[in-house]
Amino acid sequence: MGSLIPAKKGMRLSPDDPKGLGGWLVLVQIGLYVTLIRSFLMVYDFFLNSHGSEGWNALTSPGSADYHTLWKPTLVFEVSANIILLLLTVYLLILLYNKRAVFPRWLILYYIIGLGMQIILIILVSNIPQSAELTAGSSLLSNIARGLVNSLIWTAYILRSKRVQNTFVN
């Protein structure tokens, strides 16, 4: 795994290039930071605006016009999923910058978990009659399609990239 190159005291082994957090890994880093910010804002918004507010009570209180038994578990699942993604993103960034060998496996697992959470959320929301127009629209389904394509592309890159193999060795 490397090439012998001349050095001051004989030959030394140099890892094959490319190596480091450059190249396409920059886009992985940007994606992780965007997810970190997005997840933080969604969790913050939930605790600031939803829980205990009129909107929360309208959706989760029996007798309300917009009440459905699935609203509360759906909203709790959504905020829990965002907290999990937030924590996983922080953990992945730590692994990334420490160039840990487990980073590629955790990143692939992260993509699978994120996609699974999106699918579960769509299933929950689609079972609430008042939100039928949300799932009938193409935005949620396009989010899943985009997540699937994103996961497939980055998983293939992580598994095949020489830069990834040469960088994450600790």
Backbone as a ProteinNet text record, in pm:
[ID]
protein_1_A
[PRIMARY]
MGSLIPAKKGMRLSPDDPKGLGGWLVLVQIGLYVTLIRSFLMVYDFFLNSHGSEGWNALTSPGSADYHTLWKPTLVFEVSANIILLLLTVYLLILLYNKRAVFPRWLILYYIIGLGMQIILIILVSNIPQSAELTAGSSLLSNIARGLVNSLIWTAYILRSKRVQNTFVN
[TERTIARY]
82.6	0	86.8	154.9	238.6	351.4	434.5	548.2	675	781.2	911.6	970	1010.9	1072.8	1202.9	1299.3	1427.3	1410.9	1483.1	1483.9	1628	1651.6	1787.2	1858.5	1786.7	1847.1	1785.5	1815.4	1763.9	1629.3	1546.9	1415.8	1307.8	1197.5	1085.5	957.8	858	729.8	639.2	588.9	497.1	360.4	254.1	121.6	84.3	5.9	-42.1	-131.1	-117.4	-202.4	-333.4	-433.6	-453.9	-478.9	-459.7	-477.7	-523.4	-597.7	-641.2	-788.9	-833.4	-975	-1017	-938.6	-971.3	-1057.3	-1053.6	-1127.7	-1277	-1339.8	-1483.5	-1523.3	-1427.8	-1460.6	-1502.7	-1467.4	-1512.7	-1665.5	-1722.3	-1867.9	-1934.1	-1868.4	-1920	-1921.7	-1813.9	-1807.2	-1915.9	-1935.2	-2039.4	-2175.8	-2201.5	-2328.8	-2350.4	-2243.9	-2256	-2285.7	-2219.1	-2245.2	-2385.9	-2432.5	-2568.7	-2670.3	-2647.8	-2737.5	-2732.7	-2614.5	-2599.9	-2682.1	-2669.4	-2742.1	-2892.2	-2930.2	-3071.6	-3137	-3071	-3126.4	-3136.9	-3034.4	-3038.3	-3155.7	-3173.9	-3282.5	-3419.5	-3433.4	-3561.9	-3592.6	-3492.3	-3512.3	-3541.9	-3465.8	-3486.3	-3627	-3668.7	-3801.4	-3910.6	-3889.5	-3989.1	-4007	-3897.2	-3907.8	-3949.8	-3916.2	-3952.9	-4098.6	-4140.2	-4271.2	-4379.2	-4343.3	-4445.6	-4492.4	-4401.9	-4440.8	-4507	-4629.4	-4703.4	-4772.6	-4759.2	-4820.9	-4961	-5027	-5160.8	-5158.7	-5056	-5045.2	-5031.2	-4947.6	-4928.8	-5060.9	-5126	-5252.4	-5361.3	-5364.4	-5465.9	-5448.3	-5326	-5299.9	-5305.5	-5274	-5258.6	-5364.8	-5454.5	-5558.6	-5687	-5735.3	-5863.3	-5973.6	-6060.4	-6169.5	-6138.1	-6013.6	-5975.8	-6015	-6042.3	-6084	-5974.8	-5849.1	-5738.2	-5677.6	-5736	-5679.7	-5683.6	-5576	-5568.8	-5470.9	-5497.5	-5414	-5268.5	-5242.8	-5104.8	-5023.4	-5087	-5009.8	-4899.9	-4934.8	-4836.1	-4717.6	-4738.4	-4622.3	-4544	-4614	-4544.8	-4454.3	-4506.7	-4426.5	-4310.5	-4336.6	-4230.1	-4125.3	-4170.2	-4073.9	-3988	-4050.2	-3974.9	-3867.3	-3902.3	-3803.1	-3697	-3736.9	-3639.5	-3543.6	-3596.5	-3512.3	-3411.4	-3456	-3363.8	-3258.4	-3294	-3194.7	-3092.2	-3139.6	-3047.8	-2955.4	-3010.6	-2927	-2826.5	-2869	-2779.8	-2661.9	-2691.2	-2585.6	-2495.5	-2556.1	-2475.8	-2385.5	-2436.7	-2357	-2236.6	-2257.4	-2145.2	-2042.5	-2091.2	-2000.9	-1924	-1992.6	-1926.2	-1820.9	-1849.4	-1750.6	-1626.7	-1646.8	-1533.1	-1451.1	-1519.5	-1448.6	-1376.2	-1441.3	-1383.4	-1253.6	-1256	-1138	-1027.5	-1063.4	-961	-913.7	-972.5	-937.9	-943.7	-1049.8	-1068.7	-1110.1	-1059.8	-1086.9	-1235.5	-1308.6	-1449.9	-1539.6	-1485.1	-1567.1	-1645.7	-1583.7	-1662.7	-1782.4	-1765.1	-1877.1	-1986.6	-1947.5	-2046.8	-2119.6	-2049.5	-2113.7	-2218.2	-2186.4	-2283	-2403.9	-2379.7	-2488.4	-2573.5	-2509.1	-2576.1	-2673	-2627.6	-2714.8	-2833.9	-2810.3	-2918.6	-3019.4	-2970	-3058	-3139.7	-3075.6	-3145.5	-3255.3	-3226	-3325.4	-3439.3	-3406.2	-3509.4	-3600.4	-3542.8	-3623.9	-3718.2	-3671.7	-3758.4	-3875.7	-3848.2	-3954.2	-4056.2	-4009.2	-4100.9	-4186.7	-4125.5	-4201.2	-4308.8	-4277.5	-4377.9	-4491.7	-4458.5	-4563.1	-4653.3	-4592.9	-4673	-4763.1	-4705.8	-4782.7	-4892.1	-4864.2	-4964.2	-5084.8	-5071.5	-5183.6	-5269	-5239.8	-5319.1	-5403.9	-5536.7	-5623.1	-5601.9	-5581.5	-5565.6	-5437.9	-5343.7	-5217.1	-5205	-5316.5	-5314.3	-5255.5	-5283.6	-5229.2	-5077.6	-5023.2	-4877.6	-4809.7	-4864.6	-4803.3	-4843.3	-4957.9	-4999.3	-4908.4	-4857.1	-4765.3	-4634	-4560.2	-4436.1	-4318.6	-4334.2	-4219.5	-4165.3	-4252.1	-4203.5	-4144.3	-4210.2	-4158.5	-4029.4	-4020.5	-3896	-3782.9	-3816.1	-3714	-3659.2	-3746.1	-3700.6	-3616	-3660.9	-3584.5	-3447.6	-3445.2	-3317.4	-3228.3	-3286.9	-3210.7	-3154.9	-3233.8	-3187.9	-3072.8	-3088.6	-2980.7	-2856	-2872.9	-2761.7	-2689.3	-2766.3	-2707.1	-2630.7	-2688.9	-2623.5	-2494.1	-2498.7	-2379.4	-2267.1	-2297.1	-2191.2	-2143.9	-2232.7	-2189.2	-2093.2	-2126.3	-2035.7	-1901.2	-1905.2	-1779.3	-1697.3	-1761.3	-1690.9	-1627.8	-1698.7	-1648.4	-1537.6	-1535	-1440	-1325	-1333.5	-1237.8	-1101.4	-997.5	-860.3	-831.5	-882	-861.4	-918	-1036.6	-1098.8	-1014.6	-970.7	-887.1	-756.2	-696.9	-567.8	-578.5	-693.7	-709.1	-752.4	-848.4	-906.6	-839.9	-724.4	-644	-617.4	-652.4	-624.8	-724.6
-118	0	123.9	145.2	261.5	237.1	336	328.4	355.2	287.6	316.2	437.2	535.3	654.8	681.9	743.2	771.7	875.4	854.3	947.6	971.3	1058.8	1089.7	966.4	878.9	757.7	635.8	610.8	494.5	522.3	420.3	430.2	439.1	503.2	507.2	476.8	432.7	397.4	519.4	555	668.1	615.1	658.1	608.5	657.7	575.1	616.7	738.8	831.2	948.9	912.6	982.7	1099.5	1060.9	1158.1	1137.3	1269.4	1262.7	1383.7	1411.6	1520	1553.9	1644	1645.4	1726.3	1650	1695.6	1629.3	1627.2	1514.6	1499.9	1492.5	1464.3	1462.1	1600	1703.8	1838.6	1844.4	1781.7	1781.4	1700.1	1592.2	1514.6	1602.8	1678.6	1767.5	1873.6	1933	2035.2	1974.9	1854.7	1787.5	1761.5	1721.6	1697.1	1826.2	1935.4	2063.4	2115.1	2097.4	2139.8	2060.1	1927.8	1843.9	1884.1	1915.3	1957.7	2083.4	2181.8	2307.7	2285.9	2210.8	2185.6	2109.6	2006	1927.5	2011.7	2091.6	2179.2	2276	2338.5	2434.8	2368	2246.2	2177.6	2140.6	2093.5	2060.3	2187.2	2292	2419.5	2472.9	2467.9	2515.2	2432.8	2302.9	2217.5	2256.5	2269.5	2300.6	2444.8	2533.2	2673	2698.4	2643.7	2679.6	2573.8	2448.9	2345	2293.3	2244.9	2177.1	2274.3	2244.1	2328.5	2446.9	2462.8	2577.6	2541.9	2639.2	2616.7	2513.2	2517.4	2420.9	2279.4	2261.5	2129.6	2081.2	2169.4	2132	2102.1	2177.8	2154.6	2018.2	1973.6	1845.4	1726.1	1747.1	1633.3	1623.5	1718.7	1715.3	1653.9	1547.4	1489.4	1595.1	1592.5	1690.1	1808	1828.1	1936.8	1899.9	2001.2	1976.9	1908.1	1937.2	1879.7	1756.7	1711.3	1599.3	1468.8	1395.2	1256.7	1185.2	1058.5	983.8	971.2	983.3	968.4	1097.5	1213	1337.8	1339.2	1303.7	1309.7	1216.3	1086.5	1001.6	1046.4	1102.6	1150	1267.7	1363.6	1480.8	1441.6	1351.4	1305.4	1227.9	1144	1071.1	1167.5	1269.3	1364.3	1436.2	1483.9	1554	1456	1334.7	1234	1198.5	1183.3	1153.2	1264.8	1389.6	1502	1508.6	1473.2	1469.1	1359.2	1242.9	1134	1174.9	1237.1	1283.1	1388.2	1476	1578.4	1514.4	1419.9	1353.2	1268.7	1198.6	1119.3	1208.3	1323.5	1415.3	1466.1	1501.7	1545.9	1433.4	1311.3	1196	1172.8	1183.9	1165.2	1272.2	1395.1	1501.4	1476.3	1424.5	1390.5	1278.7	1175.1	1065.6	1114.7	1202.5	1255.4	1329.9	1423.4	1505.6	1431.8	1321.6	1237.1	1128.4	1126.6	1032.2	887.9	856.6	723.1	623.4	503.3	399.7	360.2	382.9	346.1	450.4	564.3	670.6	623.8	556.5	515.8	427.3	332.8	245.8	324	414.3	495.8	588.7	641.8	730.9	655.5	533.4	452.2	421.3	385	358.4	484.1	598.9	728.1	753.4	724.6	743.4	647.5	523.8	425.4	468.6	511.4	556.3	678.2	775.1	894.8	862.8	774.5	735.1	658.4	569.1	493.7	585.1	685.1	779.7	859	896.8	968.3	881.1	754.6	663.5	643.4	621.9	604	729	845.9	970.5	985.3	950.5	959.9	861.4	742.2	644	696.2	753	807.5	921	1013.9	1131.1	1089	989.8	948.7	879.9	835.3	771.4	869.8	997.2	1101	1168.3	1154.6	1208.9	1358.1	1438.9	1583.4	1617.3	1525.6	1555.1	1482.4	1436.5	1362.5	1446.4	1576.1	1662.4	1677.2	1660.6	1666.7	1549.6	1430.3	1311.6	1295.3	1352.8	1343.9	1428.9	1538	1623.3	1551.4	1600.8	1533	1570.4	1665.5	1712.3	1604.2	1533.1	1428.7	1311.4	1271.8	1160.9	1200.4	1323.8	1368	1375.3	1405.1	1402	1260.8	1161.8	1022.9	984.4	1021.3	989	1056	1181.5	1253.6	1190.9	1150.7	1084.3	950.8	876.2	747.6	765.1	857.7	883.7	933.8	1025	1078	965.2	878.2	766.5	672.3	640.5	548.7	606.8	732.4	796.1	802.6	852.6	868.8	735.9	637.3	504.5	444.5	457.3	407.4	479.9	610.9	686.3	639.4	625.8	585.1	446.9	356.9	220.7	208.4	296.7	282.4	383.1	487.6	597.4	561.6	587.7	570.8	671.9	793.5	896.6	851.1	794.2	745.7	632.6	538.7	426.8	475.1	577.6	627.8	723.3	783.5	883.7	822.9	734.3	683.5	550.8	562.8	445.1	431.6	530.5	524.9	439.7
0	0	0	-103.8	-113.3	-209.6	-222.1	-312	-234	-275.1	-215.8	-286.3	-207.8	-264.9	-192	-262.9	-197.6	-87.1	22.6	134	175.2	272.8	316.7	369.1	436.5	491.7	424.9	300.8	229.6	166	164	101.6	210.7	176.6	269	191.6	265.7	206.2	208.2	92.4	80.3	39.9	109.1	71.2	-68	-136.2	-267.9	-252.9	-345.5	-345.7	-411.9	-393.2	-309.4	-163.7	-78.5	64.5	126.1	233.6	303.5	283.4	341.4	342.4	226.7	121.7	4.9	-93.7	-216.8	-324.1	-296.5	-331.5	-312.9	-166.6	-77	66.2	116.9	44.6	81	73	-29.9	-43.2	68.2	110.8	223.7	348.7	369.7	485.5	479.6	364.4	348.8	379.5	327.1	353.4	501.2	571.4	715.2	790.4	753.3	820.3	790	666.8	632.7	714.3	725.4	805.2	952.1	1001.9	1140.7	1168.2	1083.5	1100.4	1084.2	980.4	954.3	1069.8	1118.5	1229.4	1355.9	1382.6	1500.1	1491.9	1375.3	1358.7	1372.5	1321.7	1332.1	1477.9	1549.9	1691.9	1771.8	1746	1814.3	1787.3	1661.3	1623.2	1691.6	1699.8	1765.3	1911.2	1982.8	2125.3	2149.9	2058.6	2076.1	2039.2	1925.3	1871.6	1883.1	1892.7	1882.7	2017.5	2096.2	2218.7	2316.8	2352.9	2446.2	2381.5	2252.2	2185.7	2136.8	2078.7	2024.5	1913.5	1829.7	1719.9	1771.7	1872.1	1933.6	1993.6	2068.6	2132.5	2030.4	1921.2	1818	1752.5	1738.7	1672.1	1767	1892.8	1984.4	2094.2	2102.4	2206.5	2150.8	2214.8	2170.6	2178.9	2080.6	2077.2	1988.3	1953.3	1863.6	1720.4	1639.1	1500.3	1419.1	1445.5	1369.6	1435.5	1545.2	1620.9	1541.5	1554.2	1507.1	1598.8	1625.1	1720.2	1675.3	1546.7	1498	1501.1	1525	1522.9	1628.6	1751.3	1859.3	1832.1	1800.6	1772.5	1649	1551.3	1431	1463.7	1539.9	1576.8	1667.8	1761.8	1851.7	1773	1677.5	1594.1	1513.7	1457.4	1375.2	1456.5	1574.1	1654.9	1705.4	1740.1	1783.8	1671.6	1551.4	1435.3	1411.5	1426.1	1406.7	1516.8	1637.7	1745.9	1718.3	1673.7	1639.9	1525.6	1421.6	1310.1	1354.9	1443.1	1496.8	1570.1	1658.5	1734.6	1643.9	1548.6	1454.4	1368.8	1329.8	1248.8	1327.5	1452.9	1537	1549.7	1575	1587	1456.7	1343.2	1214	1188.4	1225	1206.8	1292.4	1413.1	1499.1	1434.4	1386	1318.7	1193.3	1118.8	995.3	1021.5	1114.3	1138.1	1213.6	1280.7	1342.1	1245.5	1127.3	1020.3	1068.5	1139.5	1195.4	1086.4	1095.7	995.8	993.8	1102.1	1106.7	1040.7	1003.5	943.5	821.2	724.7	607	641.9	731.9	769.7	840.5	930.1	1000.6	904	804.1	707.3	626.4	584.5	510.3	599.3	723.4	817.7	838.8	844.7	860.7	744.8	622.8	506.5	511.9	554.1	563.5	670.2	785.4	893.5	850.5	787.2	741.6	641.8	548.1	449	515.1	606.6	678.6	758.5	821.6	899.5	809.8	690.9	597.3	553.7	526.6	482.6	594.4	715.9	829.5	849.8	838.4	855.8	749.4	626.3	519.4	545.1	592	623	734.8	839.1	949.3	901.6	826.7	781.2	683.1	598.5	499.7	563.7	687.2	756.5	835.3	824.3	890.3	783	790.6	684.1	655.8	760.8	740.4	662.6	658.8	591.2	458	403.8	277	164	166.8	60.1	70.9	192.1	207	138.6	154.4	94.5	-50.9	-89.9	-230	-317.4	-261.6	-335.7	-359.4	-451.8	-488.7	-399.4	-308.1	-230.4	-137.3	-65.4	24.2	-53	-160.4	-240.5	-312.1	-352.9	-416.2	-314.2	-187.3	-82.1	-64	-70.2	-57	-178	-295.6	-416.4	-412.3	-372	-361.5	-255.2	-141.9	-37.2	-83.2	-158.7	-210.5	-308.7	-402.7	-500	-428.2	-334.1	-255.5	-182	-117	-43.1	-135.3	-248.8	-341.9	-398.7	-436.2	-493.3	-390.7	-269.8	-170.1	-113	-105.3	-60.9	-162.9	-290.8	-395.3	-388.2	-368.5	-357.6	-237.3	-122.7	-0.6	-18.2	-84.3	-100.2	-204.4	-304.3	-414.2	-414.2	-337.9	-345.1	-285.8	-363	-313.4	-203.2	-218.4	-116.3	17.7	17	139.4	198.3	113.3	162.6	221.1	161.3	208.2	327.1	345.9	450.9	583.1	579.3	703.7	741.7	805.2	838.6	988.6	1069	1214.1	1286
[MASK]
++++++++++++++++++++++++++++++++++++++++++++++++++++++++++++++++++++++++++++++++++++++++++++++++++++++++++++++++++++++++++++++++++++++++++++++++++++++++++++++++++++++++++

